[in-house]
Structures are given as structure tokens and as C-alpha cells.
Coordinates of C-alpha atoms (C1' of nucleotides) in Angstrom, one line a residue:
Chain A
M272 CA 0.3 27.4 10.6
N273 CA 2.3 25.9 8.7
S274 CA 2.4 25.2 5.0
P275 CA 1.3 21.7 4.2
D276 CA 4.3 19.3 3.0
A277 CA 3.7 15.9 2.2
F278 CA 7.7 15.8 2.5
N279 CA 7.3 15.9 6.1
A280 CA 6.5 12.7 7.8
L281 CA 4.4 15.0 10.8
C282 CA 2.3 16.8 8.3
P283 CA -1.0 15.4 8.0
T284 CA -0.8 15.6 3.9
R285 CA 1.3 12.8 4.7
Q286 CA -0.8 10.1 6.1
I287 CA -3.4 11.3 3.5
L288 CA -1.4 10.5 0.8
D289 CA -0.7 7.3 1.8
R290 CA -4.4 6.5 1.8
I291 CA -5.0 8.0 -1.5
A292 CA -2.3 6.7 -2.9
D293 CA -3.7 3.0 -2.4
K294 CA -4.2 0.9 -5.7
W295 CA -7.6 -0.1 -4.0
T296 CA -9.1 3.2 -3.3
V297 CA -7.9 4.4 -7.3
L298 CA -10.1 1.1 -8.3
L299 CA -12.9 1.6 -5.7
L300 CA -12.9 5.5 -6.7
G301 CA -12.7 4.6 -10.5
L302 CA -16.3 2.5 -10.0
L303 CA -18.1 4.7 -7.9
A304 CA -16.9 7.5 -9.7
G305 CA -19.6 6.0 -12.9
R306 CA -22.3 5.1 -10.6
T307 CA -23.4 4.2 -7.2
M308 CA -22.9 0.5 -6.0
R309 CA -23.4 -1.7 -3.3
F310 CA -21.1 -3.7 -1.3
N311 CA -20.9 -6.7 -3.5
E312 CA -21.1 -5.3 -6.6
L313 CA -18.3 -3.7 -5.8
R314 CA -16.2 -6.5 -4.2
R315 CA -17.1 -8.5 -7.7
G316 CA -16.1 -5.0 -9.9
V317 CA -12.4 -4.8 -8.3
D318 CA -11.0 -8.4 -8.8
G319 CA -8.7 -9.6 -6.2
L320 CA -9.9 -7.5 -3.4
S321 CA -11.0 -8.8 -0.5
Q322 CA -14.0 -8.5 1.4
K323 CA -11.9 -6.9 4.9
V324 CA -10.2 -5.0 2.9
L325 CA -13.1 -3.6 1.1
S326 CA -15.0 -2.7 4.0
Q327 CA -11.8 -1.0 5.5
T328 CA -10.9 0.9 2.5
L329 CA -14.5 2.0 2.5
K330 CA -15.0 2.7 6.0
S331 CA -11.5 5.3 5.9
L332 CA -13.2 6.7 2.4
E333 CA -16.6 7.1 4.1
R334 CA -14.8 9.2 7.0
D335 CA -12.7 11.3 5.1
G336 CA -15.8 12.5 3.2
L337 CA -15.3 10.7 0.2
V338 CA -18.0 8.6 -0.7
T339 CA -21.0 8.4 1.9
R340 CA -22.6 4.9 2.7
A341 CA -26.5 4.9 2.9
V342 CA -28.5 1.5 4.5
Y343 CA -31.7 0.8 3.5
P344 CA -33.7 -1.7 5.7
T345 CA -35.0 -4.1 3.1
V346 CA -34.4 -7.8 3.1
P347 CA -31.3 -8.6 2.8
V348 CA -30.2 -5.7 3.8
T349 CA -29.0 -3.0 1.2
V350 CA -26.3 -1.0 1.0
E351 CA -24.8 1.9 -1.3
Y352 CA -22.1 3.6 -1.4
A353 CA -22.2 6.7 -3.6
I354 CA -19.1 9.0 -4.3
T355 CA -19.0 12.7 -3.3
D356 CA -17.6 16.1 -4.7
L357 CA -15.5 15.6 -2.6
G358 CA -14.5 12.6 -3.7
R359 CA -15.3 13.0 -7.6
T360 CA -12.3 15.5 -7.3
L361 CA -10.0 13.4 -6.3
A362 CA -11.2 10.5 -8.6
A363 CA -10.4 13.0 -11.4
T364 CA -7.3 12.9 -9.8
L365 CA -6.6 9.3 -9.9
E366 CA -7.9 8.2 -13.2
P367 CA -4.9 9.1 -15.1
L368 CA -3.1 6.8 -12.8
R369 CA -5.0 3.8 -13.7
L370 CA -5.0 5.3 -17.6
W371 CA -1.1 5.8 -17.3
A372 CA -0.6 1.6 -16.1
E373 CA -2.5 1.1 -18.4
S374 CA -1.1 2.2 -21.4
H375 CA 2.8 1.7 -20.2
M376 CA 2.3 -1.6 -19.5
N377 CA 3.6 -2.9 -22.3
V378 CA 6.8 -0.2 -21.7
I379 CA 7.4 -1.2 -17.9
E380 CA 7.5 -5.1 -18.9
Q381 CA 10.1 -4.2 -21.6
A382 CA 11.8 -2.6 -19.7
R383 CA 11.8 -5.5 -16.6
A384 CA 13.0 -8.3 -18.6
D385 CA 15.7 -5.7 -19.7
F386 CA 16.9 -5.3 -16.5
D387 CA 16.5 -8.9 -15.3
R388 CA 18.8 -10.1 -18.8
R389 CA 21.2 -7.7 -17.7
Q390 CA 21.2 -8.9 -13.9
Q391 CA 21.6 -12.2 -15.5
A392 CA 24.5 -11.5 -17.8
A393 CA 26.0 -10.0 -14.2
A394 CA 25.9 -13.0 -12.5
Chain B
M118 CA -4.3 -10.4 -26.6
N119 CA -6.6 -8.6 -24.5
S120 CA -6.8 -4.7 -23.4
P121 CA -5.3 -3.7 -20.6
D122 CA -7.4 -3.9 -17.4
A123 CA -6.5 -2.7 -14.0
F124 CA -9.6 -4.2 -12.4
N125 CA -8.6 -7.6 -13.7
A126 CA -5.7 -9.0 -10.7
L127 CA -4.7 -11.2 -13.2
C128 CA -4.3 -8.0 -16.0
P129 CA -0.3 -7.1 -15.4
T130 CA -1.4 -3.7 -15.2
R131 CA -2.8 -3.9 -11.5
Q132 CA 0.8 -4.9 -10.4
I133 CA 2.3 -1.8 -11.7
L134 CA -0.8 0.1 -10.6
D135 CA 0.2 -1.7 -7.1
R136 CA 4.1 0.1 -7.5
I137 CA 3.3 3.3 -8.9
A138 CA 0.3 4.1 -6.4
D139 CA 2.5 4.3 -3.2
K140 CA 3.7 7.1 -0.8
W141 CA 6.8 6.8 -1.2
T142 CA 7.1 6.3 -5.0
V143 CA 4.7 9.6 -5.0
L144 CA 7.4 11.5 -2.8
L145 CA 10.6 9.9 -4.8
L146 CA 9.6 10.7 -8.2
G147 CA 8.8 14.6 -6.9
L148 CA 12.3 14.7 -6.1
L149 CA 14.0 13.5 -8.8
A150 CA 11.4 15.3 -11.4
G151 CA 13.7 18.3 -10.0
R152 CA 16.9 17.2 -10.7
T153 CA 19.3 14.4 -9.6
M154 CA 19.9 13.4 -6.5
R155 CA 22.3 11.0 -4.2
F156 CA 21.0 8.1 -1.9
N157 CA 21.3 10.3 0.8
E158 CA 19.9 12.6 -0.2
L159 CA 17.0 11.2 -1.2
R160 CA 16.8 9.8 2.4
R161 CA 16.9 13.4 3.9
G162 CA 14.4 14.9 1.4
V163 CA 12.0 12.0 2.4
D164 CA 11.3 12.1 6.2
G165 CA 10.1 9.2 7.5
L166 CA 11.8 6.6 4.4
S167 CA 14.2 4.1 6.0
Q168 CA 16.9 2.8 3.8
K169 CA 15.7 -0.7 3.4
V170 CA 12.6 0.8 2.0
L171 CA 14.4 3.4 -0.1
S172 CA 16.7 1.0 -1.0
Q173 CA 14.3 -1.4 -2.3
T174 CA 11.7 1.4 -3.7
L175 CA 14.6 2.9 -6.0
K176 CA 15.5 -0.5 -7.2
S177 CA 12.2 -1.5 -8.5
L178 CA 12.0 2.1 -10.0
E179 CA 15.2 1.7 -12.0
R180 CA 14.0 -2.0 -13.3
D181 CA 10.7 -0.4 -14.2
G182 CA 12.7 1.9 -16.3
L183 CA 11.7 4.7 -14.2
V184 CA 14.8 6.2 -12.9
T185 CA 19.0 5.4 -14.0
R186 CA 21.5 4.4 -11.1
A187 CA 25.0 5.2 -11.8
V188 CA 27.8 4.4 -9.7
Y189 CA 31.0 6.3 -9.1
P190 CA 34.2 5.3 -7.7
T191 CA 34.9 7.9 -5.2
V192 CA 35.6 7.3 -2.0
P193 CA 33.3 7.0 -0.3
V194 CA 31.2 5.8 -3.3
T195 CA 28.6 8.3 -5.2
V196 CA 25.5 6.5 -6.4
E197 CA 23.5 9.2 -8.2
Y198 CA 19.3 8.6 -9.0
A199 CA 18.2 10.2 -12.2
I200 CA 14.8 9.8 -13.6
T201 CA 14.8 8.9 -17.0
D202 CA 12.0 10.1 -19.7
L203 CA 9.3 7.4 -18.6
G204 CA 9.9 8.5 -15.4
R205 CA 9.2 11.9 -16.2
T206 CA 5.7 11.3 -17.7
L207 CA 4.9 9.4 -14.3
A208 CA 6.2 12.2 -12.5
A209 CA 3.6 14.6 -14.6
T210 CA 0.9 12.1 -13.4
L211 CA 1.8 11.6 -9.9
E212 CA 2.3 15.3 -8.8
P213 CA -1.7 15.8 -8.7
L214 CA -2.3 13.7 -6.6
R215 CA 0.5 15.4 -4.1
L216 CA -1.2 18.8 -4.5
W217 CA -4.4 17.4 -4.1
A218 CA -3.4 15.8 -0.7
E219 CA -1.7 18.8 0.5
S220 CA -4.5 21.2 -1.2
H221 CA -7.2 18.9 0.1
M222 CA -5.7 19.0 4.1
N223 CA -7.8 21.2 5.4
V224 CA -11.3 19.6 4.3
I225 CA -10.1 15.7 4.9
E226 CA -9.4 16.9 8.6
Q227 CA -12.9 18.4 8.8
A228 CA -14.0 15.4 7.2
R229 CA -12.7 13.1 9.8
A230 CA -13.6 15.0 13.1
D231 CA -17.3 15.2 11.9
F232 CA -17.7 11.6 10.9
D233 CA -15.9 10.4 14.4
R234 CA -18.3 13.2 16.4
R235 CA -21.2 11.2 14.8
Q236 CA -19.8 8.4 15.1
Q237 CA -19.3 8.9 19.4
A238 CA -23.0 10.5 18.8
A239 CA -24.0 6.8 18.0
A240 CA -22.3 5.0 20.7
Chain C
dG333 C1' -40.2 -28.3 7.7
dT334 C1' -35.9 -27.7 6.4
dC335 C1' -31.8 -26.6 4.2
dA336 C1' -29.2 -23.6 1.2
dT337 C1' -29.4 -18.6 -0.4
dC338 C1' -28.8 -13.9 -0.6
dT339 C1' -25.9 -9.3 1.7
dG340 C1' -23.1 -7.2 4.2
dG341 C1' -20.5 -7.7 7.0
dT342 C1' -16.9 -9.8 11.4
dA343 C1' -13.3 -13.2 13.2
dT344 C1' -9.2 -15.0 12.8
dC345 C1' -5.5 -17.2 10.8
dC346 C1' -1.1 -17.3 8.6
dA347 C1' 2.0 -14.7 4.9
dT348 C1' 3.9 -11.1 3.4
dT349 C1' 5.5 -6.6 4.6
dG350 C1' 7.0 -2.1 7.6
dG351 C1' 10.3 -0.3 9.8
dA352 C1' 13.9 0.3 13.5
dA353 C1' 18.2 -0.4 14.8
dA354 C1' 22.6 -2.5 14.3
dC355 C1' 26.2 -4.1 10.7
dC356 C1' 29.5 -3.7 6.6
dT357 C1' 33.0 -2.1 3.5
dG358 C1' 36.6 0.7 2.3
dA359 C1' 39.0 4.4 2.4
dT360 C1' 39.7 8.8 5.0
dG361 C1' 40.8 12.2 8.5
dA362 C1' 41.5 13.6 13.4
Chain D
dT877 C1' 43.1 4.0 16.6
dC878 C1' 39.3 5.7 16.3
dA879 C1' 35.5 7.5 14.1
dT880 C1' 33.5 8.9 10.1
dC881 C1' 31.6 9.1 5.2
dA882 C1' 28.2 6.5 1.5
dG883 C1' 25.4 3.7 0.2
dG884 C1' 23.5 -0.3 1.3
dT885 C1' 22.1 -5.8 4.1
dT886 C1' 20.7 -7.9 8.1
dT887 C1' 18.3 -8.8 11.6
dC888 C1' 13.9 -8.3 14.3
dC889 C1' 9.7 -7.4 15.7
dA890 C1' 5.0 -4.7 14.5
dA891 C1' 1.8 -3.7 11.5
dT892 C1' -0.5 -5.0 7.6
dG893 C1' -2.8 -8.5 3.5
dG894 C1' -5.2 -11.8 2.3
dA895 C1' -7.8 -16.6 3.1
dT896 C1' -11.4 -18.8 4.6
dA897 C1' -14.8 -19.5 8.0
dC898 C1' -18.5 -17.2 10.4
dC899 C1' -23.0 -14.6 11.2
dA900 C1' -27.9 -12.3 11.1
dG901 C1' -32.5 -12.9 9.2
dA902 C1' -35.5 -13.6 6.2
dT903 C1' -36.7 -16.1 1.4
dG904 C1' -36.9 -19.7 -2.2
dA905 C1' -36.7 -24.3 -3.1
dC906 C1' -37.4 -29.1 -1.9

DNA sequence: GTCATCTGGTATCCATTGGAAACCTGATGA
DNA sequence: TCATCAGGTTTCCAATGGATACCAGATGAC
């Protein structure tokens, strides 16, 4: 048995990395790490996330054992999504990513402006 | 000026998160954190990454100030990509992600098998 | 009685993206 | 004279993404 290696396209970790290195996953697990939430609540919490993609993303998170899905036969139906212990370990890994983006926003925007100006000058 | 918030679709951090939460970015910065590398060297290092996408990804990493690109007029031409200090802070944030994928591979695969079996049983 | 509303989805359609493969330049070696 | 190298760009097709419409089933407003 070979050791896991995400640099190898055939290693299962590659596909796992593909799923977890995803902006919607980062944001959804960020919310669910705080508390259990309902479908439309998640949708409202993550601006710009369509119903279709939310549904797909939650399904794959559930399949991977990162969240659980509970249906309550109320009217209208209530569906609650909760993070699992495994999901919590991933959320702890993903949170720094969101925080990095937020704290380096200005530096990145400056770098982009500089790059674009150089490109402009070269043309 | 509002504080950065990746949950808001219009915040620049959302777009930044979209770029950094990407499997190719994780793997490329993982390699470049080790040492400066050439174009085809990176391609060989990241199995399954096409030339087109490598070129695009490197270009956006350069624009964001995460890597630098140096061209040497040898024959054939030599192009070296090096990580920047800013890129190094991101690489440090992304590495745990790759390690998480590698260390939880078995748990995830087990969860998937369980899920699929339950789905099968329900059908 | 009838219509609009709620939830948690699917179904459909089109635009964007991704990957595979071919092509390109320009010099060099067989 | 032809193949080869690096570092791309171009082209083509398949897969994904997002916007929108639709669905069930009950409930509340009118």
C-alpha cells in the first residue's frame, strides 16, 4: 500500500483535495462550525450560492461524513444540517484560509493593480 | 469602509477565496514553497495538470503577488517561478489542507462506502 | 373558496470553465 | 533534413456553474 500523495492524480487524496479546496465548502463549514442550520438558512448565509450548487455541495459533504442531514416531518418540512466531529477538524483547517483572504485583501488588490499597470506599460 | 467578509458575494475577499481555495493552487504553492522551479518541472511535479491550466494558474498567482516569474534568454528559454514572501504565508495556510486530505483519506473513503451502502439499502 | 406563501429541493437552459491534443517559435544536435 | 527542447497559445469538446422555473403539500390571508 502506497502512502497518500495528493501530487499523484490517481491517489484518492487528490479527489478529496478537489472537494475540500472549494470556496463553498470553506464558507459552509465555516457557518456550520458555529451552529446547526437549515437549508435556506445556509443559502441566505452564503451570498451568491445557488440552490442547485448548495444542494450538491451538501450532498457531497454528507457523503464524506463531514455533515449530517436530519429531516423533520413538520409543515413545511424542516431539514437541518449539522457538522460532524470529522467536519469540525476540517473546518478548523479551512478557517485560516478564509481569514487569510480577509486579512490580505488589501495587499492582493495592490499587487493586482501594480501588475496590471506594468502590463499596461509594456503594451 | 466595510470590513472584509467572504460571506458577502460582492466583497473582494470572495474572489480571492475563490482563487486560493483551488486544488492546483494548493499543490503548486506546496511545490514552490520548497524551491524555485521551472514551468515544465512544475507540470511534471503536479500530475494531471494540463499546460493550459498551469499557465493560467501561474499567471494569476503572479498577478496576485504570490509568485514571481523570471525569464532567462537561454536556448531554449528558461522560465523560473519563485514563491514570494506573501506567497509563503499562503503556502503555510494551505499546507495543512493537503495534509488533512492525506491523513483523513481512509476515514473519508469509509464514510463514502457507508453512505453509498445506505443509499443502496434505501432504494 | 381561492390565491399567494413557506420549505427544500429538481429540472432546464445557457455561459463559463476544464482538460486533451495540436500547434508555434527559434535554436540546436543527430 | 528532420526531430527535439522549453514554454507557452489555440482549438475543440465535455463537464461544471449559475439563473430561473417548477414541484409538493399544507397553511394563512382575503
